[in-house]
PDB file of C-alpha atoms and ligand atoms in Angstrom:
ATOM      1  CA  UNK A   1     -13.544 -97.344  14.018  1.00 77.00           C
ATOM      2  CA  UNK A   2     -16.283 -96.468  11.376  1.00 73.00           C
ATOM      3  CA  UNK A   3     -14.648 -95.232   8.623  1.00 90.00           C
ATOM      4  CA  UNK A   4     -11.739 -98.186   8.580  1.00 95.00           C
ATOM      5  CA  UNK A   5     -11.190-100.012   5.596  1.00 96.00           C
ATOM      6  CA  UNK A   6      -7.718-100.616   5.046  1.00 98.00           C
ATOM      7  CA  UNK A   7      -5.909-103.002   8.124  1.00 98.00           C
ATOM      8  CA  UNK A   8      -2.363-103.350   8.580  1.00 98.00           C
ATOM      9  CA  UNK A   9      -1.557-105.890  12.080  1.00 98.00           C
ATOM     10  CA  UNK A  10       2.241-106.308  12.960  1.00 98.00           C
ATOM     11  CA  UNK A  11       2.822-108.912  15.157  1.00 98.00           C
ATOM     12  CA  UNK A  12       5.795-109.846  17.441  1.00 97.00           C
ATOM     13  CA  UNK A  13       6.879-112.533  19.639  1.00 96.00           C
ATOM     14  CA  UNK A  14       4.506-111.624  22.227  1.00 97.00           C
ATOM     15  CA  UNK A  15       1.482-112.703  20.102  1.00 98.00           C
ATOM     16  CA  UNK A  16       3.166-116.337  20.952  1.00 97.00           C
ATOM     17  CA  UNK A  17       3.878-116.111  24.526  1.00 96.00           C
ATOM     18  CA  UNK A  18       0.938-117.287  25.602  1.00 97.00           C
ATOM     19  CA  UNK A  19       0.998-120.487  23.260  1.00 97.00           C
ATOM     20  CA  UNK A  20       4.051-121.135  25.504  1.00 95.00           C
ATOM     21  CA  UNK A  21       6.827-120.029  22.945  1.00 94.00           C
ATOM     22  CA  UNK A  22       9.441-117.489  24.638  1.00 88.00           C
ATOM     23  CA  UNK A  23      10.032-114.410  23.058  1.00 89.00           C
ATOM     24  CA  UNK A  24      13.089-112.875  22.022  1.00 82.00           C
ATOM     25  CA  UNK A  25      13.809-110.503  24.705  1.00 71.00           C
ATOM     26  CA  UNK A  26      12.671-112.185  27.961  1.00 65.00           C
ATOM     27  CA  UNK A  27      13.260-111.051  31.305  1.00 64.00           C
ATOM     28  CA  UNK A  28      17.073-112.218  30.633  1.00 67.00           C
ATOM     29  CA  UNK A  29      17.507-110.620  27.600  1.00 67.00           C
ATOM     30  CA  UNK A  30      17.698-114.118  25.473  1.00 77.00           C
ATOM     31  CA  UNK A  31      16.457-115.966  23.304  1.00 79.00           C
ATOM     32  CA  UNK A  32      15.825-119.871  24.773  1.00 81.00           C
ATOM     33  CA  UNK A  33      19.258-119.348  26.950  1.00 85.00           C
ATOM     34  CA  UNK A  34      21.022-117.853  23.455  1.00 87.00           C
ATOM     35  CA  UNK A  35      22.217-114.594  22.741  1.00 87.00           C
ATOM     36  CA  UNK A  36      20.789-112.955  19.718  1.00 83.00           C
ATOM     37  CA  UNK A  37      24.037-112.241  18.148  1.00 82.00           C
ATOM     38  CA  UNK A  38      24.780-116.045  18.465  1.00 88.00           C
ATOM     39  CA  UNK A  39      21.796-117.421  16.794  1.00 92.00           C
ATOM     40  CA  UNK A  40      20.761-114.406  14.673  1.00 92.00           C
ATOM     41  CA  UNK A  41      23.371-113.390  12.297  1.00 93.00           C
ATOM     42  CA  UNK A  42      24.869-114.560   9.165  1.00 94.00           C
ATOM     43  CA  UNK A  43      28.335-114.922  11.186  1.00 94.00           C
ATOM     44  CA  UNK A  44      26.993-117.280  13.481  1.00 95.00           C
ATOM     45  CA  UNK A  45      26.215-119.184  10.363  1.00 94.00           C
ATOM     46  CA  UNK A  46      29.836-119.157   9.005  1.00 94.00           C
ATOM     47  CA  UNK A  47      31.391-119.673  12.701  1.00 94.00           C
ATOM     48  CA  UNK A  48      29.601-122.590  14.010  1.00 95.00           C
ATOM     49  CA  UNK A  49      26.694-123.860  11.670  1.00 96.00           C
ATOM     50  CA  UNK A  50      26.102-127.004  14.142  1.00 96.00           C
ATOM     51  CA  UNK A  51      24.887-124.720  16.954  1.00 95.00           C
ATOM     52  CA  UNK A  52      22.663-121.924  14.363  1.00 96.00           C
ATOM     53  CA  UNK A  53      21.374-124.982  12.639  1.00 97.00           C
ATOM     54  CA  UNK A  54      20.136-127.231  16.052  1.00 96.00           C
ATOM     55  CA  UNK A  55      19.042-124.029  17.507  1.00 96.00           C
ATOM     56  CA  UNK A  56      16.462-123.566  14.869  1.00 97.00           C
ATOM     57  CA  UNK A  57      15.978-126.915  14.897  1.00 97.00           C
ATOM     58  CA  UNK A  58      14.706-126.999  18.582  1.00 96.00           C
ATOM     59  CA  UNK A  59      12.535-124.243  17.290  1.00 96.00           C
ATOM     60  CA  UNK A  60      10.948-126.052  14.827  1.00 97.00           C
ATOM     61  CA  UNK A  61      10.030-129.295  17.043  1.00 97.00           C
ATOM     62  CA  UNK A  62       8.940-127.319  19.398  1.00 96.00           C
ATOM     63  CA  UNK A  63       5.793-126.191  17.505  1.00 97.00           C
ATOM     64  CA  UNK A  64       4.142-129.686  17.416  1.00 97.00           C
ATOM     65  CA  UNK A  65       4.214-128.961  20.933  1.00 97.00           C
ATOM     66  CA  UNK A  66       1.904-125.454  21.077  1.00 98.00           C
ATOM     67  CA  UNK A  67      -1.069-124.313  19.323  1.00 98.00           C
ATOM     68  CA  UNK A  68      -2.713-120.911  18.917  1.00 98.00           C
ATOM     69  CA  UNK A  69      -3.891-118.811  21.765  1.00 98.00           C
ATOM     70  CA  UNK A  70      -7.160-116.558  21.293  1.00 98.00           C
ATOM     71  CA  UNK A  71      -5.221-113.984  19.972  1.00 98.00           C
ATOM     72  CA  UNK A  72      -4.103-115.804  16.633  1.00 98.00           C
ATOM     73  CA  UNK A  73      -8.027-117.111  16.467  1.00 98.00           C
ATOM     74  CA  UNK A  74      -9.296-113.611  16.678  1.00 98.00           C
ATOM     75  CA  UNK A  75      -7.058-112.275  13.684  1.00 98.00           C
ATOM     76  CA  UNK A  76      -8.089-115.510  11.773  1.00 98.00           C
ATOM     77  CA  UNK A  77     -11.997-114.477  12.366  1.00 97.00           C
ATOM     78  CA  UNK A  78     -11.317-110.596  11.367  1.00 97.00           C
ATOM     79  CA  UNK A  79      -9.382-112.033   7.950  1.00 98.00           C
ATOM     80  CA  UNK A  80     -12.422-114.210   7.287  1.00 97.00           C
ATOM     81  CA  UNK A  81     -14.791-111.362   8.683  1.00 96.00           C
ATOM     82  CA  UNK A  82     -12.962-108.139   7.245  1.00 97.00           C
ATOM     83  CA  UNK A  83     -14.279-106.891   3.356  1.00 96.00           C
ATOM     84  CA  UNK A  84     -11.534-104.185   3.273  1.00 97.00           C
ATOM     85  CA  UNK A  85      -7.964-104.736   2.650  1.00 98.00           C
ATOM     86  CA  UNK A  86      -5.930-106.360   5.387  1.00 98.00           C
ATOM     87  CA  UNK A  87      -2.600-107.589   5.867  1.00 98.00           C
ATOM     88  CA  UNK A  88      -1.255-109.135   9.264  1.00 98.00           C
ATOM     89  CA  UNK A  89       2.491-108.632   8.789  1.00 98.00           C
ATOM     90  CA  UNK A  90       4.555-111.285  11.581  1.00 98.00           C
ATOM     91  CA  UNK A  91       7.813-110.672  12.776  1.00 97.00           C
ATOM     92  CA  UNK A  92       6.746-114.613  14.607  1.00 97.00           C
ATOM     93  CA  UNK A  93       9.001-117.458  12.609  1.00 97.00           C
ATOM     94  CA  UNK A  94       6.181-120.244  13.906  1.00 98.00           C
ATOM     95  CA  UNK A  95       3.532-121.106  12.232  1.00 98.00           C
ATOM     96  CA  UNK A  96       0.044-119.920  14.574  1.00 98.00           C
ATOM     97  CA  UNK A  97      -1.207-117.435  12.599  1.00 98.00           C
ATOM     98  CA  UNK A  98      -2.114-119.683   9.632  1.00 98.00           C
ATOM     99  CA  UNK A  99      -2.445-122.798  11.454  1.00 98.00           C
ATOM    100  CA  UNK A 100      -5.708-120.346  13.292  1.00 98.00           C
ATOM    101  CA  UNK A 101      -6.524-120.217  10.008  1.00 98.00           C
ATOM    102  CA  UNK A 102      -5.188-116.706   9.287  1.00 98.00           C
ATOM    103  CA  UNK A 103      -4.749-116.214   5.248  1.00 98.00           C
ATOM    104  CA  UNK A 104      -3.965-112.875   4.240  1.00 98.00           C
ATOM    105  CA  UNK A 105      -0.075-112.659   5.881  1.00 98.00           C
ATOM    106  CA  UNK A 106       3.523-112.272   5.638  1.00 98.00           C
ATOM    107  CA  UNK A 107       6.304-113.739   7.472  1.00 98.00           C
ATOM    108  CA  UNK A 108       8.483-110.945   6.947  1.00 98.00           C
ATOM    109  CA  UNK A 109      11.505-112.488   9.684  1.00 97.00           C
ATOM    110  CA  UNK A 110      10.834-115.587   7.461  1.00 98.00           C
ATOM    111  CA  UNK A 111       9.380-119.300   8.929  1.00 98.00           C
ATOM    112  CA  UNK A 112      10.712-122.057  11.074  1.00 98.00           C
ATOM    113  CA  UNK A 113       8.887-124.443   8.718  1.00 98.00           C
ATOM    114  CA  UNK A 114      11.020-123.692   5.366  1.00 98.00           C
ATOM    115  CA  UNK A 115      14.515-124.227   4.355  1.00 98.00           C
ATOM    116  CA  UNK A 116      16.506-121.265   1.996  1.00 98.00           C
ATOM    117  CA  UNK A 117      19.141-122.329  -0.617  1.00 98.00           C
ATOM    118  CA  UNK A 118      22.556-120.206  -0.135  1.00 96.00           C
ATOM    119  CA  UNK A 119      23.378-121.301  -3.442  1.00 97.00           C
ATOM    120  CA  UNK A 120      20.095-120.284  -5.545  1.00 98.00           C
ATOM    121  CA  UNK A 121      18.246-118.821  -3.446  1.00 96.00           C
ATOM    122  CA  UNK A 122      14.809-120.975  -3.847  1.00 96.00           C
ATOM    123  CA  UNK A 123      12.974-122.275  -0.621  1.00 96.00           C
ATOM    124  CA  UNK A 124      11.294-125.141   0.509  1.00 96.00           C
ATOM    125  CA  UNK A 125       8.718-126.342   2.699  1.00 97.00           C
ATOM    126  CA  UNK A 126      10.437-127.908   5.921  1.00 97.00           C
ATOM    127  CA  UNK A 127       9.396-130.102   8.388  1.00 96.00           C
ATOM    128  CA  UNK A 128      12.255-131.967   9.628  1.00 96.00           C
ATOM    129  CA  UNK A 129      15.329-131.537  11.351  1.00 97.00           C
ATOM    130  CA  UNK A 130      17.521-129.806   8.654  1.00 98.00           C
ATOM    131  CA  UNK A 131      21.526-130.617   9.548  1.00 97.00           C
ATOM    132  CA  UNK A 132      24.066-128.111   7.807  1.00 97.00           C
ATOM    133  CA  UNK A 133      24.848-129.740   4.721  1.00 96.00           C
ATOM    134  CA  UNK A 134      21.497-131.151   3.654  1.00 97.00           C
ATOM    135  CA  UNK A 135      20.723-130.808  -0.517  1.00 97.00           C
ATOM    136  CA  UNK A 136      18.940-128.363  -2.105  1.00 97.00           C
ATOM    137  CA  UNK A 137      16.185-130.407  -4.522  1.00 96.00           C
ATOM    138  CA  UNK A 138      16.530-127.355  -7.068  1.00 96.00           C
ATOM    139  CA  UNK A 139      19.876-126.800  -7.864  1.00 98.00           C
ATOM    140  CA  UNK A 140      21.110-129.968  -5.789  1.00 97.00           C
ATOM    141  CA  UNK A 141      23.835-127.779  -3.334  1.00 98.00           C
ATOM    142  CA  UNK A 142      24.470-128.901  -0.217  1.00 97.00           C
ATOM    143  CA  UNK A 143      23.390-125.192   0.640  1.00 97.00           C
ATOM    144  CA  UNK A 144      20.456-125.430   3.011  1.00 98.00           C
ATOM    145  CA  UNK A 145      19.669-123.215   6.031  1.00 98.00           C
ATOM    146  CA  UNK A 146      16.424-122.397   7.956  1.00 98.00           C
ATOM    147  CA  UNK A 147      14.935-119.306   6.081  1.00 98.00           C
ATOM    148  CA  UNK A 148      15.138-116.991   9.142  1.00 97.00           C
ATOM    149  CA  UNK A 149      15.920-114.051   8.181  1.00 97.00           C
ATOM    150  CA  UNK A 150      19.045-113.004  10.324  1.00 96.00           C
ATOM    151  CA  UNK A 151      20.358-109.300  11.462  1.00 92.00           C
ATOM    152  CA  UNK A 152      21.461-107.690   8.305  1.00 92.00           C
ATOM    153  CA  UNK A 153      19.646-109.671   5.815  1.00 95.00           C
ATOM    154  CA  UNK A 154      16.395-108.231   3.871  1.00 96.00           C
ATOM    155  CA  UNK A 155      12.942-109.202   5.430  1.00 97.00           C
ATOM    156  CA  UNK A 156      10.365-110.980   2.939  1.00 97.00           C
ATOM    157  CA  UNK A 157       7.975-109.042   0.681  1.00 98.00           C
ATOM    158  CA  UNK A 158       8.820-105.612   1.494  1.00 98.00           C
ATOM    159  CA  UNK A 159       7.403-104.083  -1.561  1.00 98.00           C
ATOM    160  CA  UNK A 160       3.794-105.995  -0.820  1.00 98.00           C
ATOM    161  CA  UNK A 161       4.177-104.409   3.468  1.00 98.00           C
ATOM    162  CA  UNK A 162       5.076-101.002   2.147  1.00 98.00           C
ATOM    163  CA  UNK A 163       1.955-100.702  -0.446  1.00 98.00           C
ATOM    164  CA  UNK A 164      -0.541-101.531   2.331  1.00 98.00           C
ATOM    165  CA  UNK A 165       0.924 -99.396   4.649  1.00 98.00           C
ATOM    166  CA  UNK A 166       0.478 -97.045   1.984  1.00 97.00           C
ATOM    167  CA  UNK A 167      -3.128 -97.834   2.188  1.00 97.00           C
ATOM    168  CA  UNK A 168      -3.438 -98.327   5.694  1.00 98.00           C
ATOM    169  CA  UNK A 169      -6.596 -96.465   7.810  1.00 97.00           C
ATOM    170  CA  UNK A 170      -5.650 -98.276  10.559  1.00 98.00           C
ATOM    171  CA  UNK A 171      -2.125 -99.750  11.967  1.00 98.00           C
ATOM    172  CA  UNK A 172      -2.132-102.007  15.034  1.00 98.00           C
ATOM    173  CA  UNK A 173       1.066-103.356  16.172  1.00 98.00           C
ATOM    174  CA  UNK A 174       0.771-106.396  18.962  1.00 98.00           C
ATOM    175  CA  UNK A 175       3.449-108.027  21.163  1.00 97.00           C
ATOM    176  CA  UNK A 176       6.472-106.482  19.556  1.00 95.00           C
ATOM    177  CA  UNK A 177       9.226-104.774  20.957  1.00 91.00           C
ATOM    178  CA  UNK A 178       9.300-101.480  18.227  1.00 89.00           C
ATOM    179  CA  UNK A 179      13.588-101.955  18.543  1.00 88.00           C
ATOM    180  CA  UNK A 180      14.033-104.527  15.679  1.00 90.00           C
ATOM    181  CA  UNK A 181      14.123-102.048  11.987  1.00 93.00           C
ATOM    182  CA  UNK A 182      12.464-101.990   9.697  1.00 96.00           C
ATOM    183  CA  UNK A 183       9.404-103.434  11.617  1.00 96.00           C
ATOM    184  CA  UNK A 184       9.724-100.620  13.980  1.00 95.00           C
ATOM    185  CA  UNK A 185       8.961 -98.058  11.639  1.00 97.00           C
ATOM    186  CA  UNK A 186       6.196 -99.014  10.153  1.00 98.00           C
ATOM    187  CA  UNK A 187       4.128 -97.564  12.906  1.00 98.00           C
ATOM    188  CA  UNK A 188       5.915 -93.827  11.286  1.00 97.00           C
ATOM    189  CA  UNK A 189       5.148 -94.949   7.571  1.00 97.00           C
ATOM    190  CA  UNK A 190       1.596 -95.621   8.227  1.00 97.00           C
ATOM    191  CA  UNK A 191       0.803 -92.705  10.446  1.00 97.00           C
ATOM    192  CA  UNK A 192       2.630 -90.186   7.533  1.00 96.00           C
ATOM    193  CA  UNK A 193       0.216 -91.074   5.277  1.00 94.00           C
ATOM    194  CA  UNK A 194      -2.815 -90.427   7.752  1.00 95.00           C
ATOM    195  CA  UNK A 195      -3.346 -94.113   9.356  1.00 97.00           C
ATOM    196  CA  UNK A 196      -4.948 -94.179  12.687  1.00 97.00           C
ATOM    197  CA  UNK A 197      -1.836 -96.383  14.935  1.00 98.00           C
ATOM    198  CA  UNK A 198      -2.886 -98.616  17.924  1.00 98.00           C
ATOM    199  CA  UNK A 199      -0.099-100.899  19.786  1.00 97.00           C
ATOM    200  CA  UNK A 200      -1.207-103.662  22.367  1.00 98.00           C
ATOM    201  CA  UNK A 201       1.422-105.145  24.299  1.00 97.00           C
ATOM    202  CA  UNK A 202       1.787-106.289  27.818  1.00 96.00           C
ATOM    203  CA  UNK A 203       4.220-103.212  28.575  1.00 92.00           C
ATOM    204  CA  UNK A 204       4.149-100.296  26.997  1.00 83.00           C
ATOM    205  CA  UNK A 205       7.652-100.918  24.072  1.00 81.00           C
ATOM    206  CA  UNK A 206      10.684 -98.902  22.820  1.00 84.00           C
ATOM    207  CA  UNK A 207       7.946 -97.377  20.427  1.00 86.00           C
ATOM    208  CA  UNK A 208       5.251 -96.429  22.156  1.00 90.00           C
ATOM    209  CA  UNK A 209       5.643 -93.156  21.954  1.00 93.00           C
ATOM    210  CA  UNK A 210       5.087 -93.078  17.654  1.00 96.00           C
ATOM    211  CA  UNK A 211       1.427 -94.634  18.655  1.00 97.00           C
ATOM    212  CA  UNK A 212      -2.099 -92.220  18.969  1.00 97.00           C
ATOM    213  CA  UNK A 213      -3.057 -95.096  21.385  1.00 97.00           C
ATOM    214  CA  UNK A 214      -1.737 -97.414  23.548  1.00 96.00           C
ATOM    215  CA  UNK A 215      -3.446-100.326  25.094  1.00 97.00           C
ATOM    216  CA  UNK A 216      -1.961-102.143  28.282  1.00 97.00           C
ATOM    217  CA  UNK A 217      -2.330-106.127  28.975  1.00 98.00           C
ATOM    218  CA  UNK A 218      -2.307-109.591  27.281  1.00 98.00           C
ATOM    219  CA  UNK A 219      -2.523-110.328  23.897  1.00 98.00           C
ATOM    220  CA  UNK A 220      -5.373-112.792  24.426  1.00 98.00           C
ATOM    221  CA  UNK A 221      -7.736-110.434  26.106  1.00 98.00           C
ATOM    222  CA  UNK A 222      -7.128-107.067  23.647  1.00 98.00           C
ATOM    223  CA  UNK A 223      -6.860-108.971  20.501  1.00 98.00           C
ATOM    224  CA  UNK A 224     -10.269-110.702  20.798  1.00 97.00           C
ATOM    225  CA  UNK A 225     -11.525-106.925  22.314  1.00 97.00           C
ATOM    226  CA  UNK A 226     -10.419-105.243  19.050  1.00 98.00           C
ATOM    227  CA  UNK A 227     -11.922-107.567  16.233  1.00 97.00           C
ATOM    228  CA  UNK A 228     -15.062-107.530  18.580  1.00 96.00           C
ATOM    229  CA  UNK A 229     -14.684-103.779  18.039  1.00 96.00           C
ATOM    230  CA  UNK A 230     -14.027-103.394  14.511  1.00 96.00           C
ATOM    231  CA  UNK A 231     -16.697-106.263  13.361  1.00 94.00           C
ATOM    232  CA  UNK A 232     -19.050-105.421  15.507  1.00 86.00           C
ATOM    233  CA  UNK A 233     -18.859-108.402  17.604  1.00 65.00           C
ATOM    234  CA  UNK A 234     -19.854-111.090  14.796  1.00 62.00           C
ATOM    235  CA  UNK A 235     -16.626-112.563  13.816  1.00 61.00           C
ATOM    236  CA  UNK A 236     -15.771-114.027  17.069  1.00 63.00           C
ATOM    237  CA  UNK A 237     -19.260-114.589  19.496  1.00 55.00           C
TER     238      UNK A 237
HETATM  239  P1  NAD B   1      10.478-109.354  21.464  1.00 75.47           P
HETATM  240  O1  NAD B   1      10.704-110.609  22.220  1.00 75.47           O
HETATM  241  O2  NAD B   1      11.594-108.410  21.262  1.00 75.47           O
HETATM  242  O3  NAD B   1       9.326-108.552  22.222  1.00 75.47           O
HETATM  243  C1  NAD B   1       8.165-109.199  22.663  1.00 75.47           C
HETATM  244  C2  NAD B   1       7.158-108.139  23.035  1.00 75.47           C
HETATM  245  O4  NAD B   1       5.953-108.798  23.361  1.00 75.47           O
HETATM  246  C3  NAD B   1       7.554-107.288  24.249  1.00 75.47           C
HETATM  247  O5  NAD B   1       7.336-105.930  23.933  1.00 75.47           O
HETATM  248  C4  NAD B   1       6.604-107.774  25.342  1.00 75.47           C
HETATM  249  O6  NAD B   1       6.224-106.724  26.223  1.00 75.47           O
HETATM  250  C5  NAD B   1       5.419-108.249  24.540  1.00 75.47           C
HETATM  251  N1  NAD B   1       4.642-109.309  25.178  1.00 75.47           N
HETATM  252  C6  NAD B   1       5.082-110.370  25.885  1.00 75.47           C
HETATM  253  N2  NAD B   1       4.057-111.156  26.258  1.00 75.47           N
HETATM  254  C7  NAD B   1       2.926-110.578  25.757  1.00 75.47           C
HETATM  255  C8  NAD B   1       1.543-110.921  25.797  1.00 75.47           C
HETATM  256  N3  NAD B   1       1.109-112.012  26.420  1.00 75.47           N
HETATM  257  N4  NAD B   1       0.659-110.100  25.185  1.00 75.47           N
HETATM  258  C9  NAD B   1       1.079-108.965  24.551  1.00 75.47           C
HETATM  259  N5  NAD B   1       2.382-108.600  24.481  1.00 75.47           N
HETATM  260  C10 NAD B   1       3.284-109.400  25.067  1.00 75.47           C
HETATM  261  O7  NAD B   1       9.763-109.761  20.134  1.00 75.47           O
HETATM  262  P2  NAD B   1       9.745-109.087  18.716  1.00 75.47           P
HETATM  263  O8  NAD B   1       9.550-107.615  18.843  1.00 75.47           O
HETATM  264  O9  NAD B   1       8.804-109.878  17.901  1.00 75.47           O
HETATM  265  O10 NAD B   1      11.245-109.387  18.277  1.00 75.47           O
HETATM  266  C11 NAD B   1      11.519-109.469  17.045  1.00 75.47           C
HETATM  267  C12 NAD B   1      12.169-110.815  16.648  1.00 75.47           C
HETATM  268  O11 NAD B   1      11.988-111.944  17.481  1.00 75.47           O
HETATM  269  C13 NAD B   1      11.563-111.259  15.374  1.00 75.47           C
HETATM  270  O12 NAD B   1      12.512-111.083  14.388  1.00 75.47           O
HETATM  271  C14 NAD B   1      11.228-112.730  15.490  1.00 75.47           C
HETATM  272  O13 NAD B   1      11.698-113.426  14.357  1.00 75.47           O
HETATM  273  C15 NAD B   1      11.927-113.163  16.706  1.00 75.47           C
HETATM  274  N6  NAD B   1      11.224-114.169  17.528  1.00 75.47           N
HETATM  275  C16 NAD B   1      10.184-114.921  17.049  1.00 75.47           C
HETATM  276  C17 NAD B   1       9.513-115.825  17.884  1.00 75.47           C
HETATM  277  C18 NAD B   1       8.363-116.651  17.341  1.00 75.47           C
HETATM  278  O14 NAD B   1       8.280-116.879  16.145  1.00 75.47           O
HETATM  279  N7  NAD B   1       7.432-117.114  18.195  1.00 75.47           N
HETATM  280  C19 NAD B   1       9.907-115.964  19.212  1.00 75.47           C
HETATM  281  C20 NAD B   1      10.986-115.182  19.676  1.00 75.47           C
HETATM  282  C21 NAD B   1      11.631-114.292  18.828  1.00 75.47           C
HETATM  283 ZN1   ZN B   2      19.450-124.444  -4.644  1.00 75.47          ZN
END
């Protein structure tokens, strides 16, 4: 790990199991009892707003209710550690990474805690419940929804993930699944242009096979092992 600069971290629902928050595809392929098509699309918005809008709304209480796991804390010490370039890019819609104190990331799939205007397309900070119908403070539409981004819809700062996967020496993807595009090819963008790719996952994913190495087993034991690895133990002892 030497010669690394440049970090790119993708990180899926599995970075938040152990905090207690389910992932998408659990042994019953749901999400909290709901099918993905139900919750996840901009359909299920138009067909029954009620149910997309509690849904996320159960989300978002729920998070007073977890905090991070040593996983989240050990990417929080490599951002503060790290003098290269790094991004951690989360697929994760709660809020763990930067309440560990992580700084330099993305929520590409968008955040529980932030509320999207239909009508003008500004967002908000969000703490609340948010009931279909509730007033944008911009434009003053009754057009808020949860800014999740749904199946179909573009993910968040694309052109910022694509530069530093440009610039990537190293690509680690943790806890994600490698099915949901265009997260799953990342791992093919950064490895064209000569990134060294690592996944960590507690099963090997749909993906695997796009990674020079694979590492086996929970998120809060290989997480912490890697920053020890790339800092040279001093971000996290
Ligand atoms: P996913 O549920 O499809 O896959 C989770 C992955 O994590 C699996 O590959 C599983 O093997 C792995 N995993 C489970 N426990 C682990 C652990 N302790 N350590 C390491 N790996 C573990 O999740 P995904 O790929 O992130 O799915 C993408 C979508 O799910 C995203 O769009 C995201 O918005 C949504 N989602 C977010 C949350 C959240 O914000 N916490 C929760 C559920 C789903
Ligand atoms: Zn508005």
């Amino acid at each position: 790990m030497a010669d690394i600069r440049n970090i790119v971290i993708l990180t899926g629902a599995g970075v938040s199991a152990e905090s207690g928050l389910a992932t998408f595809r659990g042994p019953d392929g749901l999400w909290e009892g709901h099918r993905v098509e139900d919750v996840c699309t901009p359909e299920a918005l138009v067909h029954d707003p009620m149910m997309v809008h509690r849904f996320y709304d159960e989300r978002r209480a729920k998070l007073a209710l977890v905090k991070p796991n040593a996983a989240h804390a050990a990417l929080a010490a490599l951002d503060r550690a790290w003098p290269g370039a790094l991004l951690v890019v989360t697929q994760n819609v709660d809020d763990l990474h930067e309440r560990a104190g992580s700084k330099r990331l993305i929520h590409m799939h968008g955040e529980l805690k932030s509320a999207l205007c239909a009508a003008c397309g500004s967002t908000a900070a969000w703490q609340a419940a948010l009931p279909p119908g509730s007033k944008c403070a911009g434009c003053g539409q009754p057009k808020l929804r949860p800014a999740i981004v749904f199946f179909g819809e573009m993910p968040y700062e694309m052109d910022v993930i694509e530069a530093a996967l440009d610039e990537a020496d190293l690509f680690v993807s943790i806890g994600t699944s490698g099915v949901v595009y265009p997260a799953a090819g990342f791992v093919q963008i950064a490895r064209a242009r000569g990134a060294r790719t690592l996944e960590l996952n507690l099963d090997r994913s749909a993906g695997r096979s796009y990674f020079q190495e694979c590492r086996v087993g929970p998120a809060s034991l290989l997480v912490p092992e890697l920053v020890r690895e790339l800092t040279g133990r001093q971000a996290i002892d």
